[in-house]
Structure formats: structure tokens, C-alpha cells
PDB file of C-alpha atoms in Angstrom:
ATOM      1  CA  MET A  70      87.641  78.497  79.546  1.00  0.00           C
ATOM      2  CA  ASN A  71      84.525  80.375  80.664  1.00  0.00           C
ATOM      3  CA  ILE A  72      85.940  83.903  80.567  1.00  0.00           C
ATOM      4  CA  LYS A  73      82.843  85.600  81.936  1.00  0.00           C
ATOM      5  CA  LYS A  74      82.699  83.177  84.844  1.00  0.00           C
ATOM      6  CA  LEU A  75      86.372  83.791  85.655  1.00  0.00           C
ATOM      7  CA  VAL A  76      85.981  87.553  85.544  1.00  0.00           C
ATOM      8  CA  GLY A  77      82.792  87.422  87.556  1.00  0.00           C
ATOM      9  CA  GLY A  78      84.571  85.394  90.216  1.00  0.00           C
ATOM     10  CA  LEU A  79      87.371  87.913  90.466  1.00  0.00           C
ATOM     11  CA  LEU A  80      84.990  90.826  90.717  1.00  0.00           C
ATOM     12  CA  SER A  81      82.792  89.130  93.284  1.00  0.00           C
ATOM     13  CA  ILE A  82      85.675  88.734  95.728  1.00  0.00           C
ATOM     14  CA  ALA A  83      87.099  92.157  95.028  1.00  0.00           C
ATOM     15  CA  GLY A  84      84.565  93.943  97.180  1.00  0.00           C
ATOM     16  CA  LEU A  85      85.591  91.795 100.148  1.00  0.00           C
ATOM     17  CA  MET A  86      89.285  92.259  99.547  1.00  0.00           C
ATOM     18  CA  VAL A  87      89.117  96.015  99.389  1.00  0.00           C
ATOM     19  CA  VAL A  88      87.902  95.921 102.996  1.00  0.00           C
ATOM     20  CA  ASP A  89      89.754  92.957 104.428  1.00  0.00           C
ATOM     21  CA  VAL A  90      93.164  92.820 102.752  1.00  0.00           C
ATOM     22  CA  TYR A  91      95.849  94.642 104.768  1.00  0.00           C
ATOM     23  CA  PHE A  92      97.027  96.726 101.828  1.00  0.00           C
ATOM     24  CA  ASN A  93      93.447  97.598 100.839  1.00  0.00           C
ATOM     25  CA  SER A  94      94.335  96.922  97.208  1.00  0.00           C
ATOM     26  CA  VAL A  95      92.712  94.670  94.676  1.00  0.00           C
ATOM     27  CA  MET A  96      93.414  93.899  91.056  1.00  0.00           C
ATOM     28  CA  ALA A  97      90.208  93.219  89.170  1.00  0.00           C
ATOM     29  CA  LEU A  98      91.534  92.097  85.809  1.00  0.00           C
ATOM     30  CA  VAL A  99      89.398  91.877  82.719  1.00  0.00           C
ATOM     31  CA  PRO A 100      90.541  89.779  79.736  1.00  0.00           C
ATOM     32  CA  GLN A 101      90.342  91.414  76.305  1.00  0.00           C
ATOM     33  CA  ALA A 102      90.707  88.127  74.426  1.00  0.00           C
ATOM     34  CA  GLU A 103      91.809  84.647  75.396  1.00  0.00           C
ATOM     35  CA  ARG A 104      95.301  84.912  73.958  1.00  0.00           C
ATOM     36  CA  HIS A 105      95.821  88.612  74.665  1.00  0.00           C
ATOM     37  CA  ARG A 106      94.179  88.868  78.030  1.00  0.00           C
ATOM     38  CA  ILE A 107      95.687  90.860  80.834  1.00  0.00           C
ATOM     39  CA  SER A 108      97.357  88.340  83.097  1.00  0.00           C
ATOM     40  CA  THR A 109      98.911  88.384  86.541  1.00  0.00           C
ATOM     41  CA  GLY A 110     100.851  85.210  85.944  1.00  0.00           C
ATOM     42  CA  GLY A 111      99.557  83.445  89.039  1.00  0.00           C
ATOM     43  CA  HIS A 112      99.517  84.071  92.756  1.00  0.00           C
ATOM     44  CA  SER A 113      99.886  87.569  94.121  1.00  0.00           C
ATOM     45  CA  GLY A 114     100.256  86.927  97.812  1.00  0.00           C
ATOM     46  CA  GLN A 115     100.182  90.511  99.045  1.00  0.00           C
ATOM     47  CA  TYR A 116      96.902  91.160  97.279  1.00  0.00           C
ATOM     48  CA  GLY A 117      95.256  87.900  98.240  1.00  0.00           C
ATOM     49  CA  TYR A 118      93.972  86.303  95.052  1.00  0.00           C
ATOM     50  CA  ARG A 119      94.935  83.774  92.392  1.00  0.00           C
ATOM     51  CA  GLN A 120      94.263  83.753  88.652  1.00  0.00           C
ATOM     52  CA  SER A 121      94.790  81.091  85.989  1.00  0.00           C
ATOM     53  CA  THR A 122      98.210  81.188  84.315  1.00  0.00           C
ATOM     54  CA  ALA A 123      97.121  79.352  81.180  1.00  0.00           C
ATOM     55  CA  SER A 124      97.984  82.229  78.858  1.00  0.00           C
ATOM     56  CA  SER A 125     100.447  84.134  81.045  1.00  0.00           C
ATOM     57  CA  HIS A 126     103.430  83.217  78.819  1.00  0.00           C
ATOM     58  CA  TYR A 127     101.805  83.912  75.460  1.00  0.00           C
ATOM     59  CA  TYR A 128     103.465  86.547  73.286  1.00  0.00           C
ATOM     60  CA  VAL A 129     103.903  87.478  69.635  1.00  0.00           C
ATOM     61  CA  PRO A 130     107.367  88.585  68.412  1.00  0.00           C
ATOM     62  CA  ASN A 131     107.557  92.305  67.552  1.00  0.00           C
ATOM     63  CA  LYS A 132     104.199  92.982  69.229  1.00  0.00           C
ATOM     64  CA  TYR A 133     104.210  95.686  71.893  1.00  0.00           C
ATOM     65  CA  TYR A 134     103.393  94.682  75.456  1.00  0.00           C
ATOM     66  CA  ALA A 135     103.173  96.472  78.777  1.00  0.00           C
ATOM     67  CA  GLY A 136     104.426  94.933  82.005  1.00  0.00           C
ATOM     68  CA  ALA A 137     103.591  96.448  85.379  1.00  0.00           C
ATOM     69  CA  ALA A 138     104.700  96.368  88.994  1.00  0.00           C
ATOM     70  CA  ARG A 139     103.049  97.688  92.124  1.00  0.00           C
ATOM     71  CA  HIS A 140     103.930  98.401  95.733  1.00  0.00           C
ATOM     72  CA  PRO A 141     101.389  98.594  98.580  1.00  0.00           C
ATOM     73  CA  ASP A 142     102.750 101.956  99.740  1.00  0.00           C
ATOM     74  CA  VAL A 143     102.587 103.684  96.342  1.00  0.00           C
ATOM     75  CA  MET A 144      99.370 105.000  94.819  1.00  0.00           C
ATOM     76  CA  ASP A 145     100.372 104.224  91.238  1.00  0.00           C
ATOM     77  CA  ILE A 146     102.159 101.552  89.196  1.00  0.00           C
ATOM     78  CA  TRP A 147     105.401 101.130  87.273  1.00  0.00           C
ATOM     79  CA  VAL A 148     104.835 100.387  83.576  1.00  0.00           C
ATOM     80  CA  LEU A 149     107.456  99.238  81.056  1.00  0.00           C
ATOM     81  CA  THR A 150     106.593  98.731  77.390  1.00  0.00           C
ATOM     82  CA  ALA A 151     108.482  97.004  74.576  1.00  0.00           C
ATOM     83  CA  SER A 152     108.104  94.402  71.868  1.00  0.00           C
ATOM     84  CA  GLY A 153     109.031  90.847  72.723  1.00  0.00           C
ATOM     85  CA  ASP A 154     108.442  88.667  75.761  1.00  0.00           C
ATOM     86  CA  ALA A 155     105.885  89.927  78.281  1.00  0.00           C
ATOM     87  CA  ARG A 156     107.544  87.833  81.008  1.00  0.00           C
ATOM     88  CA  ASP A 157     110.755  89.831  80.744  1.00  0.00           C
ATOM     89  CA  LEU A 158     108.852  93.118  80.895  1.00  0.00           C
ATOM     90  CA  ARG A 159     107.036  92.129  84.068  1.00  0.00           C
ATOM     91  CA  GLN A 160     110.263  91.212  85.816  1.00  0.00           C
ATOM     92  CA  ARG A 161     111.983  94.388  84.657  1.00  0.00           C
ATOM     93  CA  ALA A 162     109.067  96.425  85.997  1.00  0.00           C
ATOM     94  CA  VAL A 163     109.343  94.682  89.364  1.00  0.00           C
ATOM     95  CA  ASP A 164     113.106  95.308  89.396  1.00  0.00           C
ATOM     96  CA  ALA A 165     112.552  99.003  88.634  1.00  0.00           C
ATOM     97  CA  CYS A 166     110.013  99.238  91.441  1.00  0.00           C
ATOM     98  CA  ASN A 167     112.291  97.471  93.936  1.00  0.00           C
ATOM     99  CA  ALA A 168     115.178  99.764  92.991  1.00  0.00           C
ATOM    100  CA  VAL A 169     113.102 102.730  94.155  1.00  0.00           C
ATOM    101  CA  MET A 170     111.261 101.161  97.090  1.00  0.00           C
ATOM    102  CA  GLY A 171     114.007  98.907  98.434  1.00  0.00           C
ATOM    103  CA  GLY A 172     111.884  95.777  98.037  1.00  0.00           C
ATOM    104  CA  GLY A 173     108.287  94.721  98.541  1.00  0.00           C
ATOM    105  CA  CYS A 174     107.193  95.153  94.914  1.00  0.00           C
ATOM    106  CA  ASP A 175     104.810  92.734  93.243  1.00  0.00           C
ATOM    107  CA  ASP A 176     104.082  91.662  89.669  1.00  0.00           C
ATOM    108  CA  GLY A 177     101.319  93.898  88.322  1.00  0.00           C
ATOM    109  CA  GLY A 178     100.538  91.814  85.241  1.00  0.00           C
ATOM    110  CA  TRP A 179     100.827  92.529  81.512  1.00  0.00           C
ATOM    111  CA  TRP A 180      98.585  93.658  78.670  1.00  0.00           C
ATOM    112  CA  THR A 181      98.599  94.420  74.971  1.00  0.00           C
ATOM    113  CA  ASP A 182      96.166  96.226  72.657  1.00  0.00           C
ATOM    114  CA  ALA A 183      94.478  97.646  75.750  1.00  0.00           C
ATOM    115  CA  THR A 184      94.614 100.415  78.327  1.00  0.00           C
ATOM    116  CA  MET A 185      94.963  99.833  82.055  1.00  0.00           C
ATOM    117  CA  THR A 186      93.065 102.316  84.226  1.00  0.00           C
ATOM    118  CA  VAL A 187      94.124 102.687  87.862  1.00  0.00           C
ATOM    119  CA  LEU A 188      91.407 103.899  90.251  1.00  0.00           C
ATOM    120  CA  ARG A 189      91.788 105.031  93.849  1.00  0.00           C
ATOM    121  CA  THR A 190      89.223 104.525  96.575  1.00  0.00           C
ATOM    122  CA  ALA A 191      88.375 107.067  99.245  1.00  0.00           C
ATOM    123  CA  SER A 192      90.816 105.456 101.670  1.00  0.00           C
ATOM    124  CA  GLY A 193      93.618 105.203  99.115  1.00  0.00           C
ATOM    125  CA  GLY A 194      93.294 101.609  97.963  1.00  0.00           C
ATOM    126  CA  LEU A 195      93.554 100.794  94.265  1.00  0.00           C
ATOM    127  CA  TYR A 196      91.388  99.078  91.687  1.00  0.00           C
ATOM    128  CA  PHE A 197      92.694  98.148  88.230  1.00  0.00           C
ATOM    129  CA  ALA A 198      90.364  98.094  85.228  1.00  0.00           C
ATOM    130  CA  GLY A 199      91.239  97.320  81.636  1.00  0.00           C
ATOM    131  CA  GLY A 200      90.480  95.121  78.716  1.00  0.00           C
ATOM    132  CA  TRP A 201      89.090  94.704  75.268  1.00  0.00           C
ATOM    133  CA  ASP A 202      85.444  94.810  76.354  1.00  0.00           C
ATOM    134  CA  PRO A 203      84.420  98.283  77.631  1.00  0.00           C
ATOM    135  CA  SER A 204      81.450  96.807  79.477  1.00  0.00           C
ATOM    136  CA  GLU A 205      83.758  94.716  81.652  1.00  0.00           C
ATOM    137  CA  SER A 206      85.883  97.744  82.446  1.00  0.00           C
ATOM    138  CA  ARG A 207      82.725  99.608  83.442  1.00  0.00           C
ATOM    139  CA  ARG A 208      81.893  96.795  85.837  1.00  0.00           C
ATOM    140  CA  VAL A 209      85.159  97.376  87.685  1.00  0.00           C
ATOM    141  CA  HIS A 210      84.439 101.111  87.860  1.00  0.00           C
ATOM    142  CA  GLU A 211      80.976 100.370  89.217  1.00  0.00           C
ATOM    143  CA  LEU A 212      82.364  97.933  91.774  1.00  0.00           C
ATOM    144  CA  CYS A 213      84.843 100.522  93.020  1.00  0.00           C
ATOM    145  CA  ASN A 214      82.170 103.225  93.132  1.00  0.00           C
ATOM    146  CA  SER A 215      79.825 101.002  95.110  1.00  0.00           C
ATOM    147  CA  GLN A 216      82.186 101.054  98.102  1.00  0.00           C
ATOM    148  CA  GLN A 217      81.843 104.791  98.854  1.00  0.00           C
ATOM    149  CA  PRO A 218      79.617 107.898  98.550  1.00  0.00           C
ATOM    150  CA  LEU A 219      81.556 109.538  95.680  1.00  0.00           C
ATOM    151  CA  PRO A 220      82.863 107.926  92.468  1.00  0.00           C
ATOM    152  CA  CYS A 221      86.402 106.540  92.562  1.00  0.00           C
ATOM    153  CA  GLU A 222      89.085 108.788  91.088  1.00  0.00           C
ATOM    154  CA  VAL A 223      91.314 107.902  88.147  1.00  0.00           C
ATOM    155  CA  VAL A 224      94.998 107.797  89.093  1.00  0.00           C
ATOM    156  CA  GLY A 225      96.171 107.122  85.541  1.00  0.00           C
ATOM    157  CA  LYS A 226      95.511 105.370  82.242  1.00  0.00           C
ATOM    158  CA  TYR A 227      98.360 103.334  80.733  1.00  0.00           C
ATOM    159  CA  ASN A 228      98.612 101.805  77.267  1.00  0.00           C
ATOM    160  CA  ASN A 229     101.194  99.333  75.948  1.00  0.00           C
ATOM    161  CA  TYR A 230     103.381 101.935  74.202  1.00  0.00           C
ATOM    162  CA  ARG A 231     104.563 104.332  76.916  1.00  0.00           C
ATOM    163  CA  ASN A 232     106.686 103.729  80.019  1.00  0.00           C
ATOM    164  CA  HIS A 233     105.568 105.187  83.330  1.00  0.00           C
ATOM    165  CA  THR A 234     107.230 105.720  86.723  1.00  0.00           C
ATOM    166  CA  PRO A 235     105.261 107.001  89.736  1.00  0.00           C
ATOM    167  CA  VAL A 236     106.155 110.478  90.951  1.00  0.00           C
ATOM    168  CA  ARG A 237     107.416 110.949  94.481  1.00  0.00           C
ATOM    169  CA  SER A 238     104.102 112.394  95.661  1.00  0.00           C
ATOM    170  CA  ALA A 239     102.425 109.068  94.833  1.00  0.00           C
ATOM    171  CA  HIS A 240     104.226 107.456  97.772  1.00  0.00           C
ATOM    172  CA  LYS A 241     101.642 106.985 100.490  1.00  0.00           C
ATOM    173  CA  HIS A 242     101.451 108.730 103.834  1.00  0.00           C
ATOM    174  CA  TYR A 243      98.891 107.258 106.189  1.00  0.00           C
ATOM    175  CA  ALA A 244      96.603 108.439 108.954  1.00  0.00           C
ATOM    176  CA  ALA A 245      94.851 105.951 111.227  1.00  0.00           C
ATOM    177  CA  VAL A 246      92.286 106.196 114.017  1.00  0.00           C
ATOM    178  CA  ALA A 247      91.945 104.230 117.250  1.00  0.00           C
ATOM    179  CA  ARG A 248      89.284 104.520 119.930  1.00  0.00           C
ATOM    180  CA  ILE A 249      88.343 102.858 123.188  1.00  0.00           C
ATOM    181  CA  ASP A 250      86.049  99.915 122.533  1.00  0.00           C
ATOM    182  CA  GLY A 251      82.408 100.123 123.503  1.00  0.00           C
ATOM    183  CA  LYS A 252      79.915 102.923 124.049  1.00  0.00           C
ATOM    184  CA  ASP A 253      81.923 104.445 126.880  1.00  0.00           C
ATOM    185  CA  TYR A 254      84.817 105.620 124.701  1.00  0.00           C
ATOM    186  CA  GLY A 255      85.026 109.107 126.151  1.00  0.00           C
ATOM    187  CA  ASP A 256      83.872 110.714 122.895  1.00  0.00           C
ATOM    188  CA  LYS A 257      87.499 110.797 121.766  1.00  0.00           C
ATOM    189  CA  LEU A 258      89.455 109.574 118.770  1.00  0.00           C
ATOM    190  CA  TYR A 259      93.207 108.913 118.817  1.00  0.00           C
ATOM    191  CA  ILE A 260      94.799 109.804 115.501  1.00  0.00           C
ATOM    192  CA  ALA A 261      98.280 109.135 114.107  1.00  0.00           C
ATOM    193  CA  SER A 262      99.215 110.670 110.757  1.00  0.00           C
ATOM    194  CA  GLY A 263     102.170 111.220 108.455  1.00  0.00           C
ATOM    195  CA  PHE A 264     103.417 107.620 108.563  1.00  0.00           C
ATOM    196  CA  THR A 265     104.819 105.869 105.497  1.00  0.00           C
ATOM    197  CA  SER A 266     103.221 102.508 106.299  1.00  0.00           C
ATOM    198  CA  LEU A 267      99.722 101.626 107.420  1.00  0.00           C
ATOM    199  CA  HIS A 268     101.037  99.345 110.144  1.00  0.00           C
ATOM    200  CA  ALA A 269     103.122 102.146 111.665  1.00  0.00           C
ATOM    201  CA  ALA A 270     100.190 104.568 111.659  1.00  0.00           C
ATOM    202  CA  GLN A 271      97.820 102.062 113.233  1.00  0.00           C
ATOM    203  CA  SER A 272     100.377 101.049 115.850  1.00  0.00           C
ATOM    204  CA  ALA A 273     100.994 104.677 116.851  1.00  0.00           C
ATOM    205  CA  ALA A 274      97.266 105.392 117.112  1.00  0.00           C
ATOM    206  CA  MET A 275      96.764 102.266 119.193  1.00  0.00           C
ATOM    207  CA  VAL A 276      99.581 103.195 121.582  1.00  0.00           C
ATOM    208  CA  LYS A 277      98.056 106.639 122.141  1.00  0.00           C
ATOM    209  CA  CYS A 278      94.648 105.112 122.774  1.00  0.00           C
ATOM    210  CA  GLN A 279      95.988 102.534 125.218  1.00  0.00           C
ATOM    211  CA  GLN A 280      97.797 105.234 127.164  1.00  0.00           C
ATOM    212  CA  ALA A 281      94.454 106.936 127.736  1.00  0.00           C
ATOM    213  CA  SER A 282      92.227 103.898 128.183  1.00  0.00           C
ATOM    214  CA  GLY A 283      93.699 102.366 131.309  1.00  0.00           C
ATOM    215  CA  SER A 284      92.478  98.780 131.406  1.00  0.00           C
ATOM    216  CA  LYS A 285      89.874  99.250 128.676  1.00  0.00           C
ATOM    217  CA  PRO A 286      90.691  97.682 125.301  1.00  0.00           C
ATOM    218  CA  CYS A 287      91.152  99.824 122.202  1.00  0.00           C
ATOM    219  CA  GLY A 288      90.129  99.097 118.640  1.00  0.00           C
ATOM    220  CA  MET A 289      91.069 100.433 115.230  1.00  0.00           C
ATOM    221  CA  GLY A 290      88.869 102.775 113.232  1.00  0.00           C
ATOM    222  CA  VAL A 291      89.169 104.163 109.715  1.00  0.00           C
ATOM    223  CA  TRP A 292      92.415 104.947 107.919  1.00  0.00           C
ATOM    224  CA  VAL A 293      93.406 106.894 104.832  1.00  0.00           C
ATOM    225  CA  ALA A 294      96.443 107.207 102.570  1.00  0.00           C
ATOM    226  CA  ASN A 295      97.248 110.491 100.801  1.00  0.00           C
ATOM    227  CA  GLY A 296      93.961 111.984 101.883  1.00  0.00           C
ATOM    228  CA  VAL A 297      92.046 113.434 104.783  1.00  0.00           C
ATOM    229  CA  LEU A 298      90.267 112.070 107.815  1.00  0.00           C
ATOM    230  CA  HIS A 299      86.970 113.970 107.972  1.00  0.00           C
ATOM    231  CA  ILE A 300      85.266 114.120 111.374  1.00  0.00           C
ATOM    232  CA  TYR A 301      81.694 115.313 111.583  1.00  0.00           C
ATOM    233  CA  GLN A 302      78.606 115.428 113.738  1.00  0.00           C
ATOM    234  CA  SER A 303      74.941 115.051 112.928  1.00  0.00           C
ATOM    235  CA  GLN A 304      71.835 115.645 114.985  1.00  0.00           C
ATOM    236  CA  SER A 305      72.034 112.091 116.288  1.00  0.00           C
ATOM    237  CA  HIS A 306      75.665 110.968 116.270  1.00  0.00           C
ATOM    238  CA  PHE A 307      79.381 111.631 115.780  1.00  0.00           C
ATOM    239  CA  SER A 308      81.333 109.896 113.038  1.00  0.00           C
ATOM    240  CA  SER A 309      84.326 110.004 110.701  1.00  0.00           C
ATOM    241  CA  MET A 310      84.968 109.241 107.056  1.00  0.00           C
ATOM    242  CA  VAL A 311      87.875 109.516 104.624  1.00  0.00           C
ATOM    243  CA  GLU A 312      88.487 110.968 101.183  1.00  0.00           C
ATOM    244  CA  SER A 313      91.321 112.126  98.951  1.00  0.00           C
ATOM    245  CA  SER A 314      90.903 115.878  99.538  1.00  0.00           C
ATOM    246  CA  PRO A 315      89.132 118.290 101.906  1.00  0.00           C
ATOM    247  CA  GLN A 316      86.654 119.236  99.192  1.00  0.00           C
ATOM    248  CA  ARG A 317      85.758 115.655  98.309  1.00  0.00           C
ATOM    249  CA  ALA A 318      85.453 114.780 102.002  1.00  0.00           C
ATOM    250  CA  GLU A 319      82.925 117.568 102.492  1.00  0.00           C
ATOM    251  CA  GLN A 320      80.977 116.407  99.440  1.00  0.00           C
ATOM    252  CA  ALA A 321      81.090 112.784 100.605  1.00  0.00           C
ATOM    253  CA  MET A 322      79.757 113.733 104.043  1.00  0.00           C
ATOM    254  CA  LYS A 323      76.833 115.622 102.508  1.00  0.00           C
ATOM    255  CA  GLN A 324      76.031 112.791 100.114  1.00  0.00           C
ATOM    256  CA  TYR A 325      76.264 110.162 102.845  1.00  0.00           C
ATOM    257  CA  CYS A 326      74.058 112.140 105.208  1.00  0.00           C
ATOM    258  CA  ILE A 327      71.437 112.568 102.490  1.00  0.00           C
ATOM    259  CA  THR A 328      71.522 108.855 101.690  1.00  0.00           C
ATOM    260  CA  GLN A 329      71.271 107.860 105.361  1.00  0.00           C
ATOM    261  CA  GLN A 330      68.780 110.640 106.172  1.00  0.00           C
ATOM    262  CA  PHE A 331      71.026 112.095 108.861  1.00  0.00           C
ATOM    263  CA  LYS A 332      70.051 115.648 109.761  1.00  0.00           C
ATOM    264  CA  ASN A 333      72.231 118.704 110.407  1.00  0.00           C
ATOM    265  CA  CYS A 334      75.571 117.137 109.427  1.00  0.00           C
ATOM    266  CA  GLN A 335      78.452 119.493 110.161  1.00  0.00           C
ATOM    267  CA  THR A 336      82.215 119.186 109.861  1.00  0.00           C
ATOM    268  CA  GLN A 337      84.152 119.266 113.119  1.00  0.00           C
ATOM    269  CA  ALA A 338      87.710 118.840 111.823  1.00  0.00           C
ATOM    270  CA  GLN A 339      89.894 117.397 109.095  1.00  0.00           C
ATOM    271  CA  TYR A 340      93.290 115.710 109.504  1.00  0.00           C
ATOM    272  CA  ASP A 341      95.625 115.400 106.516  1.00  0.00           C
ATOM    273  CA  SER A 342      97.383 112.039 106.340  1.00  0.00           C
ATOM    274  CA  ARG A 343     100.524 113.759 105.020  1.00  0.00           C
ATOM    275  CA  GLN A 344     100.798 116.002 108.092  1.00  0.00           C
ATOM    276  CA  PRO A 345     102.895 114.236 110.777  1.00  0.00           C
ATOM    277  CA  GLY A 346     101.467 114.172 114.265  1.00  0.00           C
ATOM    278  CA  ILE A 347      99.645 112.389 117.069  1.00  0.00           C
ATOM    279  CA  PHE A 348      96.273 113.936 117.860  1.00  0.00           C
ATOM    280  CA  VAL A 349      93.380 113.473 120.266  1.00  0.00           C
ATOM    281  CA  HIS A 350      90.058 114.552 118.797  1.00  0.00           C
ATOM    282  CA  ASP A 351      87.398 115.335 121.405  1.00  0.00           C
ATOM    283  CA  TYR A 352      83.934 115.322 119.862  1.00  0.00           C
ATOM    284  CA  LEU A 353      82.358 117.196 122.773  1.00  0.00           C
ATOM    285  CA  THR A 354      84.946 119.975 122.873  1.00  0.00           C
ATOM    286  CA  LEU A 355      84.278 120.717 119.207  1.00  0.00           C
ATOM    287  CA  LEU A 356      80.524 120.203 119.445  1.00  0.00           C
ATOM    288  CA  LYS A 357      78.599 122.668 117.289  1.00  0.00           C
ATOM    289  CA  ASP A 358      75.069 123.938 117.845  1.00  0.00           C
TER     290      ASP A 358
END
């Protein structure tokens, strides 16, 4: 098997998936060795990719493994570790996740003699980096970082010797934006926040927009989980971006404006995705000199 080709293929599609997949999550897995590689054990439908299962059932008796599970509405993973069969660990991790979430959990793979690093994007999606070769792990970090102005943040690092259960605050709360399609959008954004699923937040924002639009169609804008929607103006335009905290959002705006050579960028408002509410943001009302 051409390991580098396999990994390269996974990483090359990851950048697309982080934008296009509904759950905004991607698992970019890096093998540490052919027989001990991190493996997903096949198709992961919610996350939209497939990996070879050739070594997914390999294990050594009395060797410690980690098995993981993930849920699209949790910004972390469940990790169970033990010696024995990695297949059993993976299923037990999924069962533990489903017991908390009431279903919807997915196999997060297994690893041994390695550390899995979980990264979050600005919007609250996840990347997974780990493996025997540090250079491959760095590639995943670089891929994640390339999607946004600031570097991705580390959610956690998990080895194959310690169990881990996400804390309650890792459960996602979403904010989503809708606006009237086209240039004549009234300089307004329709924002729904505090929802525990992305679909619910987007639906609520769309309903609010359609109530105001009359016969004009509405479209979806940015969204964020466990973070802030940052709305700003520059000398030439209005816009919005997302980040994990108010401070990082301010830094991201400044960095983005420098990169794009936008002048006089100023914050108009920030909306926390964990704060429930339906809001109408009027760019012109909050226009700054």
C-alpha cells in the first residue's frame, strides 16, 4: 500500500469537506505504521469519506489501544483505552457516546503508540491529527490553519493509556446567519443563536429572514458553534466572520483586513452562539464614522 498516497488523498479532500459537509467536521488520519496505523474501520457516513479497512482489525494481545467516538454536536471525542481488541474498544466508545447523546454517535477510529490531537476551526468544526510521523501531523495542522486567519486551536491531546469523556460545556450551541439574496438585502442580517443543532439554528434564521423579505428569496450566511459571530465594517464594505472567542474574533478581523488590504476595519457587534435569541442586525444603524 502506498501510505503517502493514501494520506495525501485524505488530506486533499479534507479542505473541501470542512466547507461542504453538513457537520463541518473532517477526520484527517495519519498512519504511524502499516500495522499500527490509526484506522476508522471503513465508511463514516456522517463525515463523508471512506478509508481502507485492510488493517482495521489488527491487534496485539496485552498491547494498549485507544478507541474513540464522536458526535457532530460535541466539540470533543470520547476515548476508551485498554489492552486487547481495538474493535471492542471502538464499539464501547460509541456506546458510551450514545448513552450521553441519545444516539447519533460515530466510530472515531483507534490508535496505539500515538497521540491523537483534536483541533477546532473558527466555526467550530474539528480536525483530527495524529500518528507516528510528526511531519504528517504537522500537515494536518497546516491544512486546518489554511482555512482561516488565525491558527486552529487544540481541543485536546489523547494517548492510548487514558480514558476521556467530554465535559458538558463541549456540547455545541450554534448561531447562524441568513440574509436576503442579492445586493438589495436591506443591509440587514437575521441571526438565530443558542440552538443545540446547526439545522435548528439555520432554520430559525431563515424563517426570520423570510418574514422580512416578502417575496424575495433568502440565503444562508456564516455559522458558528461555541463561539462568536463577529460583525464589522471597513471603509468599503460590511461583513461578518466567526471565531471561538471575542478576543480571537477581533484578532482575526484585524489579520484578515491586513491580508486583504481593507482599510479602517471596525467591529460593529458580536453575537455569542451560546446566548439564545433571534436578532436583526442593521449595518446602517450601527454604522461608525
